PDB file of C-alpha atoms in Angstrom:
ATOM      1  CA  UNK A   1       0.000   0.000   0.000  1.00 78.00           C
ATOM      2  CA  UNK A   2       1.160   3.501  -0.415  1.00 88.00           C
ATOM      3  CA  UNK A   3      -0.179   6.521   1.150  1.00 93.00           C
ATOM      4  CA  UNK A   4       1.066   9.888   0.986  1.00 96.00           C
ATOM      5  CA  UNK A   5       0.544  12.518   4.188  1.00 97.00           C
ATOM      6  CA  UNK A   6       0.459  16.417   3.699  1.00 97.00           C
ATOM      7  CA  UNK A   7      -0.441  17.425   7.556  1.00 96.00           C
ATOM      8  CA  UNK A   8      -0.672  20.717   6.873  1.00 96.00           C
ATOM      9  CA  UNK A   9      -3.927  21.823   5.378  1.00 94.00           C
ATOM     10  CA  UNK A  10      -3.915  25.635   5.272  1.00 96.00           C
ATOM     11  CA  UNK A  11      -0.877  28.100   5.202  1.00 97.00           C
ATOM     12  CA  UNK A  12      -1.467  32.108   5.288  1.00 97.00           C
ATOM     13  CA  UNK A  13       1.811  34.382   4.878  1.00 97.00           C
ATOM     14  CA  UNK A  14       2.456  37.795   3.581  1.00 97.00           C
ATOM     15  CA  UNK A  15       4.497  38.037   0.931  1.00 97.00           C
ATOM     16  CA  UNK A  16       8.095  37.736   0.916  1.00 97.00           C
ATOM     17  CA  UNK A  17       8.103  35.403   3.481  1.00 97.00           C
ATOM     18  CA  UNK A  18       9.506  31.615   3.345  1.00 97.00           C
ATOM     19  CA  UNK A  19       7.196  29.167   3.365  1.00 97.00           C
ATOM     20  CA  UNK A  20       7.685  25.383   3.545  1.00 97.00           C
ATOM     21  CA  UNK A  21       5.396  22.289   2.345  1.00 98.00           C
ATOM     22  CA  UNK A  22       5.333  19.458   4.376  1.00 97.00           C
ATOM     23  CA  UNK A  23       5.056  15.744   2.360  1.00 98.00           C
ATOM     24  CA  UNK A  24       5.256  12.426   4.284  1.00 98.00           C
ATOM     25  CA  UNK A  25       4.894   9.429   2.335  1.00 97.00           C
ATOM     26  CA  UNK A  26       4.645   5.571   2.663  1.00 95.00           C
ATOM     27  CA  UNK A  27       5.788   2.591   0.368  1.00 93.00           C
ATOM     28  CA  UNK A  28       7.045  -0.952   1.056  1.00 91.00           C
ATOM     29  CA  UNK A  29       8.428  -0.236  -2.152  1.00 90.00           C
ATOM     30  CA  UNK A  30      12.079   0.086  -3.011  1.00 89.00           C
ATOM     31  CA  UNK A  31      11.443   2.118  -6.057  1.00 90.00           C
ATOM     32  CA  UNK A  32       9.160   4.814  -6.135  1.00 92.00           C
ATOM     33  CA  UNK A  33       9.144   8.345  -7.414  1.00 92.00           C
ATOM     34  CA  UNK A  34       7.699  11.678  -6.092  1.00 94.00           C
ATOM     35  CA  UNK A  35       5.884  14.522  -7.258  1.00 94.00           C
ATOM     36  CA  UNK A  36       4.646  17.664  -6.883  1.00 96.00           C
ATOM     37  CA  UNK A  37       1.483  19.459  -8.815  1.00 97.00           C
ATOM     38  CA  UNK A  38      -0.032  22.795  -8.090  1.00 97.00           C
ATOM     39  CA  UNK A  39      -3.569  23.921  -8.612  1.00 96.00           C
ATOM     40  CA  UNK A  40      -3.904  27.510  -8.883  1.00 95.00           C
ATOM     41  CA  UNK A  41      -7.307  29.650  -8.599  1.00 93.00           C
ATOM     42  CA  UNK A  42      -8.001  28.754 -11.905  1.00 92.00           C
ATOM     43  CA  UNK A  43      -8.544  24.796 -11.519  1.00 92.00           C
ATOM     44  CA  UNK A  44      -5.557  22.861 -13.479  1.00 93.00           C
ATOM     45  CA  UNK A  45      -3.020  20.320 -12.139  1.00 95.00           C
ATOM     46  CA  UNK A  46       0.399  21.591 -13.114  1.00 94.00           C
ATOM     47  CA  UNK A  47       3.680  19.391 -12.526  1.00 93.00           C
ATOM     48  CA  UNK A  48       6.258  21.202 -10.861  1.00 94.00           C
ATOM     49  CA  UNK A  49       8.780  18.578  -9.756  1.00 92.00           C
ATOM     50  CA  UNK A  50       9.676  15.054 -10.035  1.00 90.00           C
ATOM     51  CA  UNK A  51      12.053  12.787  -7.701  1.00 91.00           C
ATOM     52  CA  UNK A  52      12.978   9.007  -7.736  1.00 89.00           C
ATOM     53  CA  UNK A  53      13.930   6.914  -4.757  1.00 91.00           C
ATOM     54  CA  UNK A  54      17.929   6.728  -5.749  1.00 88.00           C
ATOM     55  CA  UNK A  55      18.237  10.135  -5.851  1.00 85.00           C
ATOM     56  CA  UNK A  56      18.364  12.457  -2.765  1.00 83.00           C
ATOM     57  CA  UNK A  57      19.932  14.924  -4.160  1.00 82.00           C
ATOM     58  CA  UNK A  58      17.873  18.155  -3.202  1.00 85.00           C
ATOM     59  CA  UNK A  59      16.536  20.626  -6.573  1.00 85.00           C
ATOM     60  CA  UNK A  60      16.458  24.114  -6.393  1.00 87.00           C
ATOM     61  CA  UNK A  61      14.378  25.970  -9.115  1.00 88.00           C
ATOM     62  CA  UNK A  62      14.156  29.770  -8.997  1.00 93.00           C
ATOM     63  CA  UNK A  63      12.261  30.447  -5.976  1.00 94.00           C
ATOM     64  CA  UNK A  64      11.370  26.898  -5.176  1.00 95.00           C
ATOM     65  CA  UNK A  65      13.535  24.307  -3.480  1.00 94.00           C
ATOM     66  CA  UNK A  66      13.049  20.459  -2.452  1.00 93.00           C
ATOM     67  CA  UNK A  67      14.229  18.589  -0.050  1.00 94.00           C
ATOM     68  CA  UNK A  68      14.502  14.729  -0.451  1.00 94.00           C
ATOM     69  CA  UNK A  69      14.860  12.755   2.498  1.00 93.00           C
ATOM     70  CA  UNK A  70      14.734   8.984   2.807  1.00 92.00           C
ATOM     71  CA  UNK A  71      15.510   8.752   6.234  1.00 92.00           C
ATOM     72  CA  UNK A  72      12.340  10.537   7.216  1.00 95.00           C
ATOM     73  CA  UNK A  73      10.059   9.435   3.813  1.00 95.00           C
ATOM     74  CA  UNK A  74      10.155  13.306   3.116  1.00 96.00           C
ATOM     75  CA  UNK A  75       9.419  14.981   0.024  1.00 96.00           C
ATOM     76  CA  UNK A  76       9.595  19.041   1.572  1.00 96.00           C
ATOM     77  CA  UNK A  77       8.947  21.806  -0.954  1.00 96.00           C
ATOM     78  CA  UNK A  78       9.994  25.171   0.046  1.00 96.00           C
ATOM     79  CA  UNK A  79       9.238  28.568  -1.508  1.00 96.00           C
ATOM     80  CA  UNK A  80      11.262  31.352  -0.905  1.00 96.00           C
ATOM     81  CA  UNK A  81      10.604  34.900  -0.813  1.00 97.00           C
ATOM     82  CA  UNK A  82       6.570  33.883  -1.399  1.00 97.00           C
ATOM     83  CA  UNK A  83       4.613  36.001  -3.956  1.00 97.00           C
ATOM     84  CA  UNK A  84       0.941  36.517  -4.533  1.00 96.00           C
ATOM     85  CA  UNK A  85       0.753  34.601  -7.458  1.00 96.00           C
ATOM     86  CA  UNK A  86       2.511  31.575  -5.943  1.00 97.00           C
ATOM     87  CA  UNK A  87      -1.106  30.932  -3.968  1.00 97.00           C
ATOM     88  CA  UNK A  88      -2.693  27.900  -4.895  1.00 97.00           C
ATOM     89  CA  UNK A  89      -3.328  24.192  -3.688  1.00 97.00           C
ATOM     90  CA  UNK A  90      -0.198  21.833  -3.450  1.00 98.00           C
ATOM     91  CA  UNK A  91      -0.141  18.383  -3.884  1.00 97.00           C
ATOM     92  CA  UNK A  92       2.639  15.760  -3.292  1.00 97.00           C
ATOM     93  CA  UNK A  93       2.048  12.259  -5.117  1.00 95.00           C
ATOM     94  CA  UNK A  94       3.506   9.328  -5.308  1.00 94.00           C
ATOM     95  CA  UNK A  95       4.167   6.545  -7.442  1.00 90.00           C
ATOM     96  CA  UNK A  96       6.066   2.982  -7.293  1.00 84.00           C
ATOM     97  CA  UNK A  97       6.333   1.596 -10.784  1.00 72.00           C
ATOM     98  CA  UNK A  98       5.243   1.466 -13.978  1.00 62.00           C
ATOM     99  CA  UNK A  99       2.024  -0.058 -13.421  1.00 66.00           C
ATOM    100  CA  UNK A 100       1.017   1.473  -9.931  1.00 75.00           C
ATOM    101  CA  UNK A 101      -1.441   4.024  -9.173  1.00 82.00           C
ATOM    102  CA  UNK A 102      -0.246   7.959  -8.312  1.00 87.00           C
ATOM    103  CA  UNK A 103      -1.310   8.598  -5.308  1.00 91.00           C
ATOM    104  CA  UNK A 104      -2.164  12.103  -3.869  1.00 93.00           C
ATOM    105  CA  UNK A 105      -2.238  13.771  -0.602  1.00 94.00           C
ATOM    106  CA  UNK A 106      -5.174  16.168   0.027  1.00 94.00           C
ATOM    107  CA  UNK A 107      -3.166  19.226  -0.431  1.00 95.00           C
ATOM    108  CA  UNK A 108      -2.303  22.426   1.228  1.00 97.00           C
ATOM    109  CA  UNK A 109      -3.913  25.331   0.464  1.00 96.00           C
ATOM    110  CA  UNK A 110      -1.106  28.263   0.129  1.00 98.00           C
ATOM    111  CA  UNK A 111      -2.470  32.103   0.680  1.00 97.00           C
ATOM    112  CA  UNK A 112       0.135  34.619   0.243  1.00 97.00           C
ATOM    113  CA  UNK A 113      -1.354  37.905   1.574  1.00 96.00           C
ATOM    114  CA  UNK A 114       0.455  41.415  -0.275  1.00 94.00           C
TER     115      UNK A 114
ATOM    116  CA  UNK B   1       0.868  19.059 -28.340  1.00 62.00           C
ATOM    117  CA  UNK B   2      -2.407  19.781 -27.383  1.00 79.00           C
ATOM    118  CA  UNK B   3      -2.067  18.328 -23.942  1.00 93.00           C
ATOM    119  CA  UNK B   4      -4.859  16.239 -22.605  1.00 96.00           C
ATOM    120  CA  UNK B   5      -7.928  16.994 -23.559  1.00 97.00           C
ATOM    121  CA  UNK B   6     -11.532  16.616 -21.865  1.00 97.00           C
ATOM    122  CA  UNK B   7     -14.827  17.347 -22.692  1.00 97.00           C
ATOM    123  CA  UNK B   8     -17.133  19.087 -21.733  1.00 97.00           C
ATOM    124  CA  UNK B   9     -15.530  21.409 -19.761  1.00 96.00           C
ATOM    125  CA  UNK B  10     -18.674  22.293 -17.590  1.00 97.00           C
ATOM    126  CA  UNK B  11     -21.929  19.714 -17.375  1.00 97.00           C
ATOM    127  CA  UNK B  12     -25.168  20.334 -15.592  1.00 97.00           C
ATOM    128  CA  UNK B  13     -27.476  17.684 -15.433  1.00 97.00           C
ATOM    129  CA  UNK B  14     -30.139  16.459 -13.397  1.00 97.00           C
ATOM    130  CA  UNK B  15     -30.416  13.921 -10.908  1.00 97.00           C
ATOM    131  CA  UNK B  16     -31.298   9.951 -12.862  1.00 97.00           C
ATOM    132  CA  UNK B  17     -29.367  11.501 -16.298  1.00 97.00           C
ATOM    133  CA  UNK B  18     -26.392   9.661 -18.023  1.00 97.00           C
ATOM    134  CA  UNK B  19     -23.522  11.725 -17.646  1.00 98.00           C
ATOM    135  CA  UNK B  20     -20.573  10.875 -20.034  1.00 98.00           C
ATOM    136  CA  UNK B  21     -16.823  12.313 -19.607  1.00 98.00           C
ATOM    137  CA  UNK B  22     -14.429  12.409 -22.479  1.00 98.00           C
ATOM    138  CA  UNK B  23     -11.070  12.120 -22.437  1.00 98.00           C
ATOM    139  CA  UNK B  24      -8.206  12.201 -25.409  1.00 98.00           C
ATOM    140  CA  UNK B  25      -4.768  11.385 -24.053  1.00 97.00           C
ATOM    141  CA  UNK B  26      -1.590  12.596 -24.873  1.00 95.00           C
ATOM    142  CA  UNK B  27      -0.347  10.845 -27.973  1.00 94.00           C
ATOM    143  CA  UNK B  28       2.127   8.278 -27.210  1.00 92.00           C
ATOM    144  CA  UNK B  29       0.781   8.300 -23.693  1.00 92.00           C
ATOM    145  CA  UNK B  30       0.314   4.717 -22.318  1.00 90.00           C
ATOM    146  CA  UNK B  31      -1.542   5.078 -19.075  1.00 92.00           C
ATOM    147  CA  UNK B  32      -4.761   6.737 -18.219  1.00 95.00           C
ATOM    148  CA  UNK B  33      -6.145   7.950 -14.887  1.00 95.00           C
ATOM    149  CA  UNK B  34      -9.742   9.499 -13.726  1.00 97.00           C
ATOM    150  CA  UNK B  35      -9.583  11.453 -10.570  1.00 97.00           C
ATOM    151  CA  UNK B  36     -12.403  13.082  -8.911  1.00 97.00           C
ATOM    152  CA  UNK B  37     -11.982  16.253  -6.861  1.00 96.00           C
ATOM    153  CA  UNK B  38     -14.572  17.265  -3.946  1.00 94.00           C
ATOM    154  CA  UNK B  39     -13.606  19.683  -0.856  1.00 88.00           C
ATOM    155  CA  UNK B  40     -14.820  17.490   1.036  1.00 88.00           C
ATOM    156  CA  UNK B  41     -12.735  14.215  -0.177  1.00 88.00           C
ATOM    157  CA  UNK B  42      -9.598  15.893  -2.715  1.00 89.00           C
ATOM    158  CA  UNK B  43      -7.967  14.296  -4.886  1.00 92.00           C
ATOM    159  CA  UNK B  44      -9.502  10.507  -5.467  1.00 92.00           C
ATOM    160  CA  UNK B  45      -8.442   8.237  -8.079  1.00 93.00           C
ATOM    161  CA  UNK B  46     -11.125   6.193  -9.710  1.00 96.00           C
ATOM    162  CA  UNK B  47      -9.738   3.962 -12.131  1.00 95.00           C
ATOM    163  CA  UNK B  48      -6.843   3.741 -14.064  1.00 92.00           C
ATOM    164  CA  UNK B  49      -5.577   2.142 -17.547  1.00 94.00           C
ATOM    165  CA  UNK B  50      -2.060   1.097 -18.625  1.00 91.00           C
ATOM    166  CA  UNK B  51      -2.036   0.159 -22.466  1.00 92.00           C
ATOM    167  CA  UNK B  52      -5.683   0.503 -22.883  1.00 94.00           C
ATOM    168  CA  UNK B  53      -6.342  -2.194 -19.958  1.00 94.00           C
ATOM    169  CA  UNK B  54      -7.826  -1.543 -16.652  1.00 94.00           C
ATOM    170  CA  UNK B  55      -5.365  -2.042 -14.070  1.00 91.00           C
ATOM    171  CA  UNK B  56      -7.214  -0.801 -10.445  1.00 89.00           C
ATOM    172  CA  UNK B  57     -11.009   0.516 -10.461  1.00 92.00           C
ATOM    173  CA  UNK B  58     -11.186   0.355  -6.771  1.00 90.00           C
ATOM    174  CA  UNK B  59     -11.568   3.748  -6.569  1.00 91.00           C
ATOM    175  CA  UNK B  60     -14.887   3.770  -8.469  1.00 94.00           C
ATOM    176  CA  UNK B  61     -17.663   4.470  -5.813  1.00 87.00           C
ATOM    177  CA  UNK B  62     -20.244   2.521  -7.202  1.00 85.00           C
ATOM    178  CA  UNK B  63     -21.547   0.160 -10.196  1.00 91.00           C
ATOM    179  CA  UNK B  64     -23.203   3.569 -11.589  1.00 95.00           C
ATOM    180  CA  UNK B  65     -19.695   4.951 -12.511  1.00 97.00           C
ATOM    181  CA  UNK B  66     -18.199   2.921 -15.573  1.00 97.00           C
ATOM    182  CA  UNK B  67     -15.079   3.649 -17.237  1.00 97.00           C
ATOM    183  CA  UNK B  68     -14.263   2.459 -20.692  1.00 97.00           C
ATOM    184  CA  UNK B  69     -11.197   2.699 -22.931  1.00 97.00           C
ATOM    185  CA  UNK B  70     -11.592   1.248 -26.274  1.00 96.00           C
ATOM    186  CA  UNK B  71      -8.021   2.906 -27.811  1.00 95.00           C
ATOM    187  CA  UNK B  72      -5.200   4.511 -27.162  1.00 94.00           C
ATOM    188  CA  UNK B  73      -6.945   8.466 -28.002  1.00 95.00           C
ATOM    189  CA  UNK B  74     -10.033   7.915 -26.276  1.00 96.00           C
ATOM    190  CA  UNK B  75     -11.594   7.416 -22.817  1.00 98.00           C
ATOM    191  CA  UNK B  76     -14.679   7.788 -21.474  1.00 98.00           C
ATOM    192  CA  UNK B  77     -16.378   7.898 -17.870  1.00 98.00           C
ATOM    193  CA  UNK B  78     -19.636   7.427 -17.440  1.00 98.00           C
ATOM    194  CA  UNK B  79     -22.443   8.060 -14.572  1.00 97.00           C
ATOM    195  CA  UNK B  80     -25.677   6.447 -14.502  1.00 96.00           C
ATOM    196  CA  UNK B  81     -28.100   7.761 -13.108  1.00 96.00           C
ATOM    197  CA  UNK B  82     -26.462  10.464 -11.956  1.00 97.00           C
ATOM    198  CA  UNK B  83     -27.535  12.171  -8.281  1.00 96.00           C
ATOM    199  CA  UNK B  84     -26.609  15.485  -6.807  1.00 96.00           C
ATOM    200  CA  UNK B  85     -23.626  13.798  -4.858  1.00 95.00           C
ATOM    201  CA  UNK B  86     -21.737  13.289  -7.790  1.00 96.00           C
ATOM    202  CA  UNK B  87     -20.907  16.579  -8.039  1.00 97.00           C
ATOM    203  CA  UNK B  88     -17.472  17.433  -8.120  1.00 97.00           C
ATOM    204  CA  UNK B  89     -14.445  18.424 -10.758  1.00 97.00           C
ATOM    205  CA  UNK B  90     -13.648  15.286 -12.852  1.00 98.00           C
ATOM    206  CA  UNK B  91     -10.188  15.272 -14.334  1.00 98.00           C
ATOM    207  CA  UNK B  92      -8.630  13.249 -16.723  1.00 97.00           C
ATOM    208  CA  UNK B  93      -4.297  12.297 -16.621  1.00 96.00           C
ATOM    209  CA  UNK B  94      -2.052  10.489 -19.271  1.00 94.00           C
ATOM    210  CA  UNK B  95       1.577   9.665 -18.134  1.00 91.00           C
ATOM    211  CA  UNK B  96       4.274   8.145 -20.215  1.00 87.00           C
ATOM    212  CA  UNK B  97       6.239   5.132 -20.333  1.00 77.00           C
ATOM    213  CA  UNK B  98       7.022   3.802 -17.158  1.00 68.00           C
ATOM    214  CA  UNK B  99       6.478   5.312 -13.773  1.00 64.00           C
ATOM    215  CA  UNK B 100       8.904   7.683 -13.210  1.00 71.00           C
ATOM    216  CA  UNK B 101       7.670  10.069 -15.761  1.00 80.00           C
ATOM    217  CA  UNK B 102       4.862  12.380 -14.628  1.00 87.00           C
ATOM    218  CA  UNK B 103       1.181  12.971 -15.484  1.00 91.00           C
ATOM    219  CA  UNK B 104      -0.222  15.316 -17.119  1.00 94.00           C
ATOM    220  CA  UNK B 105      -3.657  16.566 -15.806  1.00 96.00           C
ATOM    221  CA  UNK B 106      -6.266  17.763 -18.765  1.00 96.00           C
ATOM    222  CA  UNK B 107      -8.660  20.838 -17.757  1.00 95.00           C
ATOM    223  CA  UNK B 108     -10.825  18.840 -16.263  1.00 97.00           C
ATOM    224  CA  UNK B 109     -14.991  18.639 -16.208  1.00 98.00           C
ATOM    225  CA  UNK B 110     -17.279  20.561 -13.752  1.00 97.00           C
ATOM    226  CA  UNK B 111     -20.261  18.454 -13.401  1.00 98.00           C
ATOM    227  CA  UNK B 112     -23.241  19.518 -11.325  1.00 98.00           C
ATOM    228  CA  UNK B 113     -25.947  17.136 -10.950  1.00 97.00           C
ATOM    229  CA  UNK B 114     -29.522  19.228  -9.379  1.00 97.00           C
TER     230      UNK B 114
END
């Protein structure tokens, strides 16, 4: 079974401010791969990041940063210097092979007040 | 590409109609999912395909949901009869070859069912 945990349901923070994105996930799997999709005001699932199990290496894009971390089934997303436009509902996935399921986590809602 | 591509975008129906979702995949795309998104419940995966084939339909709440997919373009979901309760964003996702690769999420359908 797999099962992926985002705790957090609803973060508020003014702009400029860092804000981090909590993902806990579970797999008996070896090899599994991670995700992260964000749904803006205006509905659609966009794909922001993507991690496999033999690679902790940690991704920094821009604004946004990941943190991989085995040792704690931890997918963290982190967005730096938050602006307006970066509100919108996260969701961390996960997958373990080619012909598994992605499963989501409910999502965190991300307001960033000007 | 045109991305994935669902139809109709918005549905209103009322309660005991057929309600059918359309789906075109990306080309090239060999798996299929249907998610269903409520406030109440997220992000829930009904069914998915891999080459055409249904792989897990646990997800589907009840024998009044059907999924079909009779080629590699096409996909459809269907409700009948619909009721009120089965209102709810429907979206459709292809993926790639293989599981590391990520889905991609089409518009999605707003269906309301009075």
């Amino acid at each position: 079974a797999q099962k992926v945990t985002q705790a957090q349901t609803e973060i508020s923070v003014v702009e400029k401010e860092d804000v981090t994105l909590d993902c806990v996930y579970e797999t008996r799997d070896t090899t599994y791969y991670l995700f992260w999709y964000k749904q803006p005001p205006s509905g659609e699932l966009v794909f922001l990041i993507r991690r496999n199990s033999f690679d902790e290496q940690n991704e920094i894009s821009g604004r946004y940063s990941w943190n991989f971390q085995k040792s704690t089934s931890s997918f963290n997303f982190t967005i730096t210097a938050s602006q307006v436009v970066d509100s919108a509902v996260y969701f961390c996935a996960l997958n373990t092979g080619a012909n598994s399921k992605l499963t989501f986590g409910k999502g965190i809602t991300l307001s960033v007040r000007p | 590409d045109a991305g994935v591509i669902q139809s109709p975008r918005h549905e209103v129906t009322e309660m005991g109609q057929e309600v059918t979702l359309r789906c075109k995949p990306i080309s090239g795309h060999n798996s299929l999912f249907w998610y269903r998104q409520t406030m109440m419940r997220g992000l829930e995966l009904l069914i998915y395909f891999n080459n055409n084939v249904p792989i897990d339909d646990s997800g589907m709440p009840e024998d009044r949901f059907s999924a079909k997919m009779p080629n590699a373009s096409f996909s459809t979901l269907k409700i009948q009869p619909s009721e009120p309760r089965d209102s709810a964003v429907y979206f459709c996702a292809s993926r790639g070859t293989g599981g590391s690769t990520e889905a991609f999420f089409g518009q999605g359908t707003r269906l309301t069912v009075v």
